[in-house]
Amino acid sequence: MSVVSKSKELALNGGPKAVPELKPHRTKIAGEELWELVDMWEFSDDRKERLRELILGDPDIEGPHLFRYYNPKQSRVELAEAEMRKMVGTQHCLATNSCTSALVASYRAVGVGAGSEVIVPAYTFFATAATVVASNGIPVIVDIDETLCMDPEAIEKAITPRTKAIAPVHMRGSAARMDEIMDVANRHGIPVIEDVAQAGGGSYKGRRLGSIGTMGCFSFDYYKVIVSGEGGFITTDDEWLYTRAQSWHDCAACWRPNRFERERKEGELFCGENYRMSELEGAVAYAQLKRADEILAGHRRANRLIREGIEEFPGVSFRAQADQEGDTGICLVLYLPNTEATQQALEAMQAEGVPVGGIYDKKVRDWHIYRFWEHILEHKTVSDDGLPWSAVPENELPPYATDMCPRTLDLLSRALLVDVECTLTDDECAAIAEGINKVLRAVLNR
Ligand SMILES: Cc1ncc(COP(=O)(O)O)c(C=O)c1O
């Protein structure tokens, strides 16, 4: 008989327990944390005081479980994913903490790694291309067309045996020419990762953006169409890619039905990162998604009113639309006949109070234009191994140069971008259109 089994003192053998029943513990998150959140909203002082009393007056208040997995209550991140599946129309959706991380997880899911190439447009926020490099791949940068999105004709010429993905970006709220892009991609059997960061809720020929390519990547950062402060989503109909994206997005494997089990199929488990969305962002994303139709309708209405109020001017055109109906309406882009007129009109419109900006000025650095991506053009690396560039013989690397996409630079240097808020009134829309007309009349001598 062992000493342990002989000892009558041990609870194991019927003795008294050393630790009494522990009282239920207050959750880590309680009233103070909720108050901090409420305090961020602009309530009146009187209302704030009442809310403060209500929230901090209960010392036993139970706060939420802020981790999306193992949540004893309904996870808001899961609800947001369900809303996204409903809106976008894909079978699967994975929330991430940004679109940048959604892009990395998607590139990794389709197998981008050392020696892979990914085709990206010359005009996009840098993240579309930077995440290729962060995935150890090499971005192949191609021209855009009048839609401000990737030119389908430029893709075909850029495909090589190393091409692992094509990443069209739906820039400034509206779609790239997806029929033509999908046609090239399907003919070559290359997956398409749609970057929908700037066009959440937009569609193309009746299909929501993010459901046309192999995978869609969304941004919910504060400056996007539908927002949660920070956050992103991946949408796809491909269950295996969804599984691999989950694997990259949470190397702790909390997403797995049986977390510590060996991989169920080769390629399911690898060393990923942590891109999980928190329940706080999930809650905001869920609430915003329920308002998505209202937000989109507001942008589209204001956009139409301004567009209809702008007169015709020779040499001035609206940005081409792959599908006008599906445009989110977050902005209006006008092309002017030349750079000089564009600069003059920009200055004069801003003086009129029109919410307008230029897109490209050689002297102004901007991460949206390939010309300023010296991290890529100059083959910068984070470590001595020289990756991703060292994975390919030097003479086979894409020939980068600041002037390699002249069409993109020409289009952008003649473009003016008018921001369209979803809350603009009819009068404000009319005033913006008149501000634009007044300036174009003067600049174009009409
Ligand atoms: C086209 C595009 N892709 C990706 C991103 C990255 O999104 P996030 O800020 O959510 O990482 C952005 C953000 O501006 C973007 O505009």
Tab-separated table of C-alpha atoms and ligand atoms in Angstrom:
chain	number	residue	atom	x	y	z
A	1	MET	CA	0.000	0.000	0.000
A	2	SER	CA	1.477	3.384	-0.984
A	3	VAL	CA	1.826	6.270	1.456
A	4	VAL	CA	-0.744	8.237	-0.570
A	5	SER	CA	-3.404	5.538	-0.448
A	6	LYS	CA	-2.815	5.027	3.327
A	7	SER	CA	-3.251	8.691	4.291
A	8	LYS	CA	-6.766	9.205	5.605
A	9	GLU	CA	-6.068	12.953	5.745
A	10	LEU	CA	-6.173	13.316	1.960
A	11	ALA	CA	-9.422	14.402	0.354
A	12	LEU	CA	-8.713	11.665	-2.154
A	13	ASN	CA	-9.306	9.159	0.662
A	14	GLY	CA	-12.316	10.906	2.220
A	15	GLY	CA	-10.429	13.502	4.349
A	16	PRO	CA	-11.491	17.188	4.605
A	17	LYS	CA	-10.793	19.387	1.558
A	18	ALA	CA	-7.993	21.935	2.050
A	19	VAL	CA	-9.618	24.473	-0.276
A	20	PRO	CA	-13.239	25.386	0.514
A	21	GLU	CA	-15.723	25.946	-2.303
A	22	LEU	CA	-14.359	29.035	-4.114
A	23	LYS	CA	-16.833	31.886	-4.554
A	24	PRO	CA	-17.680	32.715	-8.203
A	25	HIS	CA	-15.026	35.147	-9.396
A	26	ARG	CA	-15.844	38.400	-11.051
A	27	THR	CA	-14.935	38.215	-14.748
A	28	LYS	CA	-11.781	40.043	-15.813
A	29	ILE	CA	-13.891	42.570	-17.650
A	30	ALA	CA	-16.508	44.467	-15.632
A	31	GLY	CA	-18.097	47.885	-15.174
A	32	GLU	CA	-14.937	49.976	-15.435
A	33	GLU	CA	-14.199	48.632	-18.895
A	34	LEU	CA	-17.749	49.205	-20.067
A	35	TRP	CA	-17.671	52.730	-18.689
A	36	GLU	CA	-14.496	53.465	-20.642
A	37	LEU	CA	-16.299	52.394	-23.816
A	38	VAL	CA	-19.453	54.393	-23.099
A	39	ASP	CA	-17.329	57.419	-22.249
A	40	MET	CA	-16.035	57.368	-25.851
A	41	TRP	CA	-19.501	58.245	-27.138
A	42	GLU	CA	-20.635	61.882	-27.183
A	43	PHE	CA	-23.573	61.759	-24.777
A	44	SER	CA	-24.762	64.931	-23.061
A	45	ASP	CA	-23.197	65.544	-19.606
A	46	ASP	CA	-26.482	64.787	-17.901
A	47	ARG	CA	-26.989	61.498	-19.706
A	48	LYS	CA	-23.349	60.572	-19.152
A	49	GLU	CA	-23.708	61.030	-15.413
A	50	ARG	CA	-26.792	58.791	-15.375
A	51	LEU	CA	-25.046	56.144	-17.441
A	52	ARG	CA	-21.976	56.303	-15.231
A	53	GLU	CA	-24.068	55.687	-12.139
A	54	LEU	CA	-25.903	52.846	-13.798
A	55	ILE	CA	-22.754	51.135	-14.976
A	56	LEU	CA	-20.426	51.678	-12.026
A	57	GLY	CA	-23.172	51.425	-9.426
A	58	ASP	CA	-23.286	47.631	-9.749
A	59	PRO	CA	-20.087	46.144	-8.285
A	60	ASP	CA	-21.065	42.627	-9.328
A	61	ILE	CA	-21.617	43.385	-12.985
A	62	GLU	CA	-20.406	40.516	-15.167
A	63	GLY	CA	-18.485	41.636	-18.215
A	64	PRO	CA	-18.266	39.827	-21.551
A	65	HIS	CA	-15.913	37.065	-22.609
A	66	LEU	CA	-13.777	38.914	-25.131
A	67	PHE	CA	-12.166	35.918	-26.817
A	68	ARG	CA	-14.095	34.719	-29.841
A	69	TYR	CA	-13.528	31.024	-29.219
A	70	TYR	CA	-14.764	29.044	-26.172
A	71	ASN	CA	-17.238	31.850	-25.556
A	72	PRO	CA	-19.936	30.695	-23.086
A	73	LYS	CA	-22.286	33.285	-24.615
A	74	GLN	CA	-23.037	34.006	-28.278
A	75	SER	CA	-19.845	35.234	-29.965
A	76	ARG	CA	-20.357	38.590	-31.717
A	77	VAL	CA	-17.497	37.736	-34.087
A	78	GLU	CA	-19.472	34.676	-35.195
A	79	LEU	CA	-22.572	36.798	-35.662
A	80	ALA	CA	-20.576	39.260	-37.772
A	81	GLU	CA	-19.223	36.378	-39.875
A	82	ALA	CA	-22.789	35.141	-40.408
A	83	GLU	CA	-23.903	38.638	-41.496
A	84	MET	CA	-20.974	38.790	-43.926
A	85	ARG	CA	-21.851	35.392	-45.380
A	86	LYS	CA	-25.394	36.624	-45.849
A	87	MET	CA	-24.345	39.926	-47.425
A	88	VAL	CA	-21.539	38.623	-49.655
A	89	GLY	CA	-23.197	35.312	-50.437
A	90	THR	CA	-20.276	32.954	-49.830
A	91	GLN	CA	-20.382	29.724	-47.884
A	92	HIS	CA	-17.531	30.665	-45.579
A	93	CYS	CA	-16.329	33.789	-43.855
A	94	LEU	CA	-13.452	34.267	-41.432
A	95	ALA	CA	-13.035	37.399	-39.329
A	96	THR	CA	-9.501	38.739	-38.936
A	97	ASN	CA	-8.011	41.721	-37.143
A	98	SER	CA	-7.375	43.641	-40.407
A	99	CYS	CA	-7.472	43.342	-44.175
A	100	THR	CA	-3.686	43.253	-44.146
A	101	SER	CA	-3.845	40.039	-42.114
A	102	ALA	CA	-6.738	38.748	-44.262
A	103	LEU	CA	-4.516	39.195	-47.330
A	104	VAL	CA	-1.557	37.359	-45.775
A	105	ALA	CA	-3.800	34.488	-44.601
A	106	SER	CA	-5.384	34.241	-48.073
A	107	TYR	CA	-2.084	34.376	-49.948
A	108	ARG	CA	-0.709	31.718	-47.591
A	109	ALA	CA	-3.860	29.625	-47.982
A	110	VAL	CA	-3.397	29.428	-51.772
A	111	GLY	CA	0.255	28.572	-51.266
A	112	VAL	CA	2.153	31.823	-51.818
A	113	GLY	CA	5.704	31.430	-50.526
A	114	ALA	CA	9.336	31.849	-51.562
A	115	GLY	CA	9.597	31.949	-55.355
A	116	SER	CA	5.888	32.694	-55.933
A	117	GLU	CA	4.645	35.714	-57.846
A	118	VAL	CA	1.399	37.583	-57.213
A	119	ILE	CA	0.027	40.071	-59.750
A	120	VAL	CA	-1.072	43.345	-58.112
A	121	PRO	CA	-2.234	46.690	-59.545
A	122	ALA	CA	0.019	49.743	-59.663
A	123	TYR	CA	-2.633	51.751	-57.848
A	124	THR	CA	-3.799	50.284	-54.540
A	125	PHE	CA	-3.028	50.838	-50.910
A	126	PHE	CA	0.470	49.405	-50.430
A	127	ALA	CA	-0.877	46.557	-48.212
A	128	THR	CA	-2.016	44.517	-51.257
A	129	ALA	CA	1.601	44.331	-52.425
A	130	ALA	CA	3.401	44.497	-49.050
A	131	THR	CA	1.548	41.393	-47.870
A	132	VAL	CA	2.863	39.494	-50.894
A	133	VAL	CA	6.398	40.301	-49.718
A	134	ALA	CA	5.436	39.522	-46.102
A	135	SER	CA	4.317	36.121	-47.428
A	136	ASN	CA	7.758	35.741	-49.048
A	137	GLY	CA	6.293	36.192	-52.526
A	138	ILE	CA	7.203	38.673	-55.241
A	139	PRO	CA	4.665	41.287	-56.368
A	140	VAL	CA	4.340	41.746	-60.122
A	141	ILE	CA	2.954	45.235	-60.593
A	142	VAL	CA	0.628	45.935	-63.540
A	143	ASP	CA	-1.147	48.985	-64.948
A	144	ILE	CA	-4.684	50.049	-64.115
A	145	ASP	CA	-7.304	51.245	-66.620
A	146	GLU	CA	-9.967	53.998	-66.506
A	147	THR	CA	-11.880	52.067	-63.806
A	148	LEU	CA	-8.911	52.872	-61.506
A	149	CYS	CA	-8.550	49.099	-61.103
A	150	MET	CA	-6.283	46.448	-62.578
A	151	ASP	CA	-6.304	46.347	-66.387
A	152	PRO	CA	-7.283	42.775	-67.413
A	153	GLU	CA	-5.128	43.042	-70.539
A	154	ALA	CA	-2.044	43.784	-68.458
A	155	ILE	CA	-2.565	40.593	-66.419
A	156	GLU	CA	-2.175	38.190	-69.305
A	157	LYS	CA	1.261	39.626	-70.171
A	158	ALA	CA	2.410	39.427	-66.543
A	159	ILE	CA	1.673	35.726	-66.002
A	160	THR	CA	4.711	33.456	-65.617
A	161	PRO	CA	5.111	29.859	-64.406
A	162	ARG	CA	5.653	31.374	-60.934
A	163	THR	CA	2.293	33.182	-60.767
A	164	LYS	CA	0.465	31.847	-57.691
A	165	ALA	CA	-2.328	34.429	-57.445
A	166	ILE	CA	-3.887	37.488	-59.043
A	167	ALA	CA	-5.007	40.223	-56.635
A	168	PRO	CA	-7.384	42.717	-58.291
A	169	VAL	CA	-8.368	45.602	-56.023
A	170	HIS	CA	-11.800	47.236	-56.161
A	171	MET	CA	-10.447	50.735	-55.726
A	172	ARG	CA	-12.320	53.673	-54.283
A	173	GLY	CA	-15.600	51.870	-53.859
A	174	SER	CA	-16.170	50.197	-57.209
A	175	ALA	CA	-15.453	47.009	-59.047
A	176	ALA	CA	-12.600	45.953	-61.281
A	177	ARG	CA	-13.548	44.345	-64.626
A	178	MET	CA	-14.133	40.969	-63.009
A	179	ASP	CA	-15.471	39.076	-66.058
A	180	GLU	CA	-12.296	39.741	-68.004
A	181	ILE	CA	-10.053	39.149	-64.969
A	182	MET	CA	-11.743	35.845	-64.117
A	183	ASP	CA	-11.496	34.809	-67.744
A	184	VAL	CA	-7.687	35.234	-67.780
A	185	ALA	CA	-7.346	33.620	-64.338
A	186	ASN	CA	-9.515	30.615	-65.219
A	187	ARG	CA	-7.722	30.040	-68.511
A	188	HIS	CA	-4.440	29.829	-66.593
A	189	GLY	CA	-5.862	28.078	-63.511
A	190	ILE	CA	-4.683	30.831	-61.158
A	191	PRO	CA	-6.598	31.739	-57.970
A	192	VAL	CA	-7.957	35.264	-57.661
A	193	ILE	CA	-7.768	37.070	-54.325
A	194	GLU	CA	-10.152	40.046	-54.511
A	195	ASP	CA	-9.005	42.957	-52.355
A	196	VAL	CA	-12.361	44.450	-51.333
A	197	ALA	CA	-10.873	46.688	-48.621
A	198	GLN	CA	-12.230	49.875	-50.189
A	199	ALA	CA	-15.492	48.541	-51.598
A	200	GLY	CA	-17.248	46.544	-48.863
A	201	GLY	CA	-20.892	46.010	-49.852
A	202	GLY	CA	-20.273	46.856	-53.519
A	203	SER	CA	-21.235	44.467	-56.277
A	204	TYR	CA	-20.541	43.533	-59.869
A	205	LYS	CA	-23.291	42.383	-62.220
A	206	GLY	CA	-25.515	41.341	-59.346
A	207	ARG	CA	-22.828	39.544	-57.331
A	208	ARG	CA	-21.268	41.056	-54.248
A	209	LEU	CA	-17.590	41.829	-54.437
A	210	GLY	CA	-15.642	39.192	-52.551
A	211	SER	CA	-17.768	36.353	-53.965
A	212	ILE	CA	-16.454	36.383	-57.537
A	213	GLY	CA	-12.805	35.407	-57.115
A	214	THR	CA	-11.416	32.463	-55.166
A	215	MET	CA	-11.218	34.492	-51.944
A	216	GLY	CA	-12.228	38.023	-50.930
A	217	CYS	CA	-10.443	40.191	-48.353
A	218	PHE	CA	-12.288	43.023	-46.600
A	219	SER	CA	-11.135	45.865	-44.381
A	220	PHE	CA	-13.309	47.210	-41.562
A	221	ASP	CA	-10.765	49.803	-40.466
A	222	TYR	CA	-12.252	53.124	-39.488
A	223	TYR	CA	-11.843	54.758	-42.909
A	224	LYS	CA	-13.659	52.105	-44.921
A	225	VAL	CA	-17.300	51.778	-46.074
A	226	ILE	CA	-18.481	49.488	-43.251
A	227	VAL	CA	-16.259	49.748	-40.186
A	228	SER	CA	-15.327	48.377	-36.781
A	229	GLY	CA	-12.300	50.544	-35.996
A	230	GLU	CA	-9.897	47.804	-37.041
A	231	GLY	CA	-10.860	44.479	-38.528
A	232	GLY	CA	-11.151	42.412	-41.654
A	233	PHE	CA	-12.898	39.416	-43.186
A	234	ILE	CA	-12.076	36.676	-45.656
A	235	THR	CA	-14.900	35.275	-47.773
A	236	THR	CA	-14.764	32.131	-49.891
A	237	ASP	CA	-16.760	29.173	-51.157
A	238	ASP	CA	-13.712	26.932	-50.936
A	239	GLU	CA	-13.795	24.948	-47.714
A	240	TRP	CA	-10.170	23.830	-47.904
A	241	LEU	CA	-8.879	27.375	-48.426
A	242	TYR	CA	-11.098	28.504	-45.555
A	243	THR	CA	-9.513	25.824	-43.371
A	244	ARG	CA	-5.991	26.865	-44.363
A	245	ALA	CA	-6.793	30.553	-43.844
A	246	GLN	CA	-8.061	29.709	-40.350
A	247	SER	CA	-4.868	27.782	-39.742
A	248	TRP	CA	-2.686	30.747	-40.651
A	249	HIS	CA	-4.890	33.202	-38.741
A	250	ASP	CA	-4.705	31.276	-35.457
A	251	CYS	CA	-1.664	29.098	-34.843
A	252	ALA	CA	-3.100	28.306	-31.394
A	253	ALA	CA	-5.634	26.256	-33.413
A	254	CYS	CA	-8.610	27.326	-31.257
A	255	TRP	CA	-10.680	27.212	-34.447
A	256	ARG	CA	-10.295	23.431	-34.773
A	257	PRO	CA	-13.049	21.047	-33.654
A	258	ASN	CA	-10.356	19.163	-31.732
A	259	ARG	CA	-7.605	21.644	-31.115
A	260	PHE	CA	-4.632	19.364	-30.383
A	261	GLU	CA	-5.460	16.558	-32.792
A	262	ARG	CA	-2.927	15.803	-35.521
A	263	GLU	CA	-3.775	17.298	-38.902
A	264	ARG	CA	-6.832	15.753	-40.536
A	265	LYS	CA	-5.462	16.233	-44.033
A	266	GLU	CA	-1.966	17.149	-45.202
A	267	GLY	CA	-1.672	20.927	-45.468
A	268	GLU	CA	-4.108	21.718	-42.633
A	269	LEU	CA	-1.503	22.559	-39.992
A	270	PHE	CA	1.564	24.775	-40.315
A	271	CYS	CA	3.188	27.556	-38.321
A	272	GLY	CA	0.850	30.510	-38.667
A	273	GLU	CA	0.285	33.660	-36.642
A	274	ASN	CA	-2.498	35.261	-34.569
A	275	TYR	CA	-4.886	37.388	-36.588
A	276	ARG	CA	-8.009	36.640	-34.519
A	277	MET	CA	-10.683	39.311	-34.279
A	278	SER	CA	-11.614	40.316	-30.724
A	279	GLU	CA	-15.203	40.323	-29.506
A	280	LEU	CA	-15.090	44.126	-29.170
A	281	GLU	CA	-14.471	44.593	-32.890
A	282	GLY	CA	-16.870	41.748	-33.608
A	283	ALA	CA	-19.656	43.586	-31.787
A	284	VAL	CA	-19.067	46.830	-33.702
A	285	ALA	CA	-18.740	44.981	-37.025
A	286	TYR	CA	-21.982	43.075	-36.359
A	287	ALA	CA	-23.882	46.275	-35.557
A	288	GLN	CA	-22.456	48.021	-38.659
A	289	LEU	CA	-23.269	45.122	-40.928
A	290	LYS	CA	-26.910	45.334	-39.893
A	291	ARG	CA	-26.807	48.976	-41.044
A	292	ALA	CA	-24.853	48.248	-44.250
A	293	ASP	CA	-27.847	48.679	-46.577
A	294	GLU	CA	-28.698	52.046	-45.045
A	295	ILE	CA	-25.056	53.227	-45.257
A	296	LEU	CA	-24.744	52.112	-48.891
A	297	ALA	CA	-28.080	53.656	-49.855
A	298	GLY	CA	-26.935	56.978	-48.340
A	299	HIS	CA	-23.668	57.013	-50.306
A	300	ARG	CA	-25.387	56.012	-53.532
A	301	ARG	CA	-28.115	58.604	-53.225
A	302	ALA	CA	-25.692	61.459	-52.551
A	303	ASN	CA	-23.357	60.219	-55.273
A	304	ARG	CA	-26.151	60.168	-57.842
A	305	LEU	CA	-27.344	63.649	-56.899
A	306	ILE	CA	-23.866	65.120	-57.265
A	307	ARG	CA	-23.183	63.213	-60.492
A	308	GLU	CA	-26.468	64.349	-62.039
A	309	GLY	CA	-25.714	67.931	-61.026
A	310	ILE	CA	-22.386	68.053	-62.854
A	311	GLU	CA	-22.622	69.565	-66.335
A	312	GLU	CA	-20.901	68.134	-69.408
A	313	PHE	CA	-17.497	69.593	-70.205
A	314	PRO	CA	-15.386	68.683	-73.228
A	315	GLY	CA	-12.398	66.597	-72.194
A	316	VAL	CA	-13.853	65.838	-68.749
A	317	SER	CA	-15.138	62.342	-67.984
A	318	PHE	CA	-16.245	60.330	-65.012
A	319	ARG	CA	-14.183	57.345	-64.060
A	320	ALA	CA	-15.271	54.284	-66.103
A	321	GLN	CA	-17.445	51.893	-64.117
A	322	ALA	CA	-17.286	48.131	-64.587
A	323	ASP	CA	-20.804	48.186	-63.085
A	324	GLN	CA	-22.338	51.549	-62.193
A	325	GLU	CA	-25.199	49.901	-60.265
A	326	GLY	CA	-22.818	48.091	-57.953
A	327	ASP	CA	-20.704	51.150	-57.101
A	328	THR	CA	-20.724	51.779	-53.342
A	329	GLY	CA	-20.904	55.504	-54.137
A	330	ILE	CA	-18.267	56.550	-51.576
A	331	CYS	CA	-16.627	58.916	-54.048
A	332	LEU	CA	-16.795	60.427	-57.501
A	333	VAL	CA	-13.743	60.480	-59.725
A	334	LEU	CA	-13.374	62.931	-62.617
A	335	TYR	CA	-10.642	62.843	-65.253
A	336	LEU	CA	-9.571	66.212	-66.628
A	337	PRO	CA	-7.832	66.750	-69.973
A	338	ASN	CA	-4.337	67.365	-68.553
A	339	THR	CA	-2.283	67.647	-65.362
A	340	GLU	CA	-2.187	71.422	-65.384
A	341	ALA	CA	-5.979	71.795	-65.574
A	342	THR	CA	-6.299	69.149	-62.862
A	343	GLN	CA	-4.013	71.030	-60.469
A	344	GLN	CA	-5.769	74.343	-61.139
A	345	ALA	CA	-9.208	72.810	-60.702
A	346	LEU	CA	-8.136	71.067	-57.499
A	347	GLU	CA	-6.957	74.261	-55.864
A	348	ALA	CA	-10.032	76.205	-56.991
A	349	MET	CA	-12.514	73.492	-55.929
A	350	GLN	CA	-10.929	73.235	-52.504
A	351	ALA	CA	-11.276	77.001	-52.169
A	352	GLU	CA	-14.997	76.583	-53.026
A	353	GLY	CA	-15.323	74.074	-50.164
A	354	VAL	CA	-15.749	70.987	-52.373
A	355	PRO	CA	-14.464	67.882	-50.455
A	356	VAL	CA	-12.005	66.974	-53.207
A	357	GLY	CA	-8.452	65.732	-53.432
A	358	GLY	CA	-5.967	64.950	-56.184
A	359	ILE	CA	-4.741	61.386	-56.512
A	360	TYR	CA	-1.214	61.782	-57.815
A	361	ASP	CA	1.297	64.547	-57.641
A	362	LYS	CA	4.937	63.568	-58.291
A	363	LYS	CA	6.081	65.687	-55.369
A	364	VAL	CA	3.684	64.208	-52.832
A	365	ARG	CA	4.567	60.799	-51.459
A	366	ASP	CA	1.588	58.471	-51.175
A	367	TRP	CA	1.503	54.743	-50.334
A	368	HIS	CA	-1.306	54.155	-52.848
A	369	ILE	CA	0.931	54.615	-55.880
A	370	TYR	CA	3.537	52.008	-56.863
A	371	ARG	CA	6.047	54.753	-57.645
A	372	PHE	CA	6.533	55.313	-53.913
A	373	TRP	CA	6.814	51.641	-52.938
A	374	GLU	CA	10.597	51.734	-52.667
A	375	HIS	CA	10.392	48.865	-50.176
A	376	ILE	CA	9.526	46.789	-53.230
A	377	LEU	CA	11.189	48.681	-56.091
A	378	GLU	CA	14.506	48.648	-54.198
A	379	HIS	CA	14.129	45.064	-52.929
A	380	LYS	CA	14.216	45.937	-49.229
A	381	THR	CA	14.362	42.953	-46.895
A	382	VAL	CA	13.752	42.506	-43.211
A	383	SER	CA	16.558	39.979	-42.679
A	384	ASP	CA	19.956	38.955	-44.027
A	385	ASP	CA	18.541	36.061	-46.040
A	386	GLY	CA	17.464	38.594	-48.696
A	387	LEU	CA	14.015	37.020	-49.023
A	388	PRO	CA	11.792	37.169	-50.954
A	389	TRP	CA	14.077	38.468	-53.702
A	390	SER	CA	16.875	35.966	-53.114
A	391	ALA	CA	14.513	33.062	-53.883
A	392	VAL	CA	14.614	33.867	-57.616
A	393	PRO	CA	17.639	34.322	-59.941
A	394	GLU	CA	18.269	38.051	-60.210
A	395	ASN	CA	17.710	38.192	-63.969
A	396	GLU	CA	14.282	36.606	-63.513
A	397	LEU	CA	12.961	39.170	-61.027
A	398	PRO	CA	10.299	41.560	-62.370
A	399	PRO	CA	12.039	44.656	-63.770
A	400	TYR	CA	10.859	47.357	-61.376
A	401	ALA	CA	11.179	51.050	-62.258
A	402	THR	CA	9.376	54.189	-61.081
A	403	ASP	CA	8.072	54.838	-64.606
A	404	MET	CA	7.117	51.256	-65.504
A	405	CYS	CA	3.330	51.899	-65.430
A	406	PRO	CA	2.968	55.157	-67.408
A	407	ARG	CA	-0.740	54.683	-68.055
A	408	THR	CA	-1.408	54.498	-64.329
A	409	LEU	CA	0.584	57.668	-63.664
A	410	ASP	CA	-1.158	59.503	-66.506
A	411	LEU	CA	-4.653	58.527	-65.328
A	412	LEU	CA	-3.937	59.318	-61.690
A	413	SER	CA	-2.329	62.672	-62.467
A	414	ARG	CA	-5.517	63.753	-64.286
A	415	ALA	CA	-7.934	62.468	-61.654
A	416	LEU	CA	-9.849	64.396	-59.016
A	417	LEU	CA	-11.549	62.469	-56.240
A	418	VAL	CA	-14.634	63.916	-54.562
A	419	ASP	CA	-15.504	62.294	-51.208
A	420	VAL	CA	-19.201	61.482	-50.868
A	421	GLU	CA	-20.543	61.100	-47.323
A	422	CYS	CA	-23.696	59.038	-46.830
A	423	THR	CA	-25.266	61.792	-44.719
A	424	LEU	CA	-25.060	64.653	-47.263
A	425	THR	CA	-28.330	66.551	-47.663
A	426	ASP	CA	-29.892	67.375	-51.062
A	427	ASP	CA	-28.759	70.993	-50.687
A	428	GLU	CA	-25.213	69.979	-49.834
A	429	CYS	CA	-25.093	67.686	-52.886
A	430	ALA	CA	-26.373	70.506	-55.105
A	431	ALA	CA	-23.779	72.904	-53.650
A	432	ILE	CA	-20.940	70.439	-54.253
A	433	ALA	CA	-22.060	69.916	-57.882
A	434	GLU	CA	-22.283	73.674	-58.373
A	435	GLY	CA	-18.800	74.158	-56.856
A	436	ILE	CA	-17.431	71.652	-59.375
A	437	ASN	CA	-19.312	73.244	-62.322
A	438	LYS	CA	-18.235	76.761	-61.355
A	439	VAL	CA	-14.561	75.779	-61.283
A	440	LEU	CA	-14.642	73.667	-64.460
A	441	ARG	CA	-16.324	76.545	-66.338
A	442	ALA	CA	-13.509	78.849	-65.282
A	443	VAL	CA	-10.592	76.435	-65.741
A	444	LEU	CA	-11.799	75.163	-69.111
A	445	ASN	CA	-12.843	78.665	-70.290
A	446	ARG	CA	-16.431	77.833	-70.950
B	1	LIG	C1	-6.891	48.401	-51.019
B	1	LIG	C2	-6.514	48.126	-49.587
B	1	LIG	N1	-6.055	46.913	-49.245
B	1	LIG	C3	-5.733	46.613	-47.966
B	1	LIG	C4	-5.838	47.563	-46.976
B	1	LIG	C5	-5.426	47.214	-45.586
B	1	LIG	O1	-6.516	47.246	-44.717
B	1	LIG	P1	-6.332	47.250	-43.138
B	1	LIG	O2	-6.122	48.661	-42.715
B	1	LIG	O3	-7.626	46.705	-42.617
B	1	LIG	O4	-5.200	46.367	-42.827
B	1	LIG	C6	-6.321	48.831	-47.278
B	1	LIG	C7	-6.428	49.863	-46.230
B	1	LIG	O5	-6.386	51.044	-46.474
B	1	LIG	C8	-6.667	49.127	-48.625
B	1	LIG	O6	-7.128	50.331	-48.971
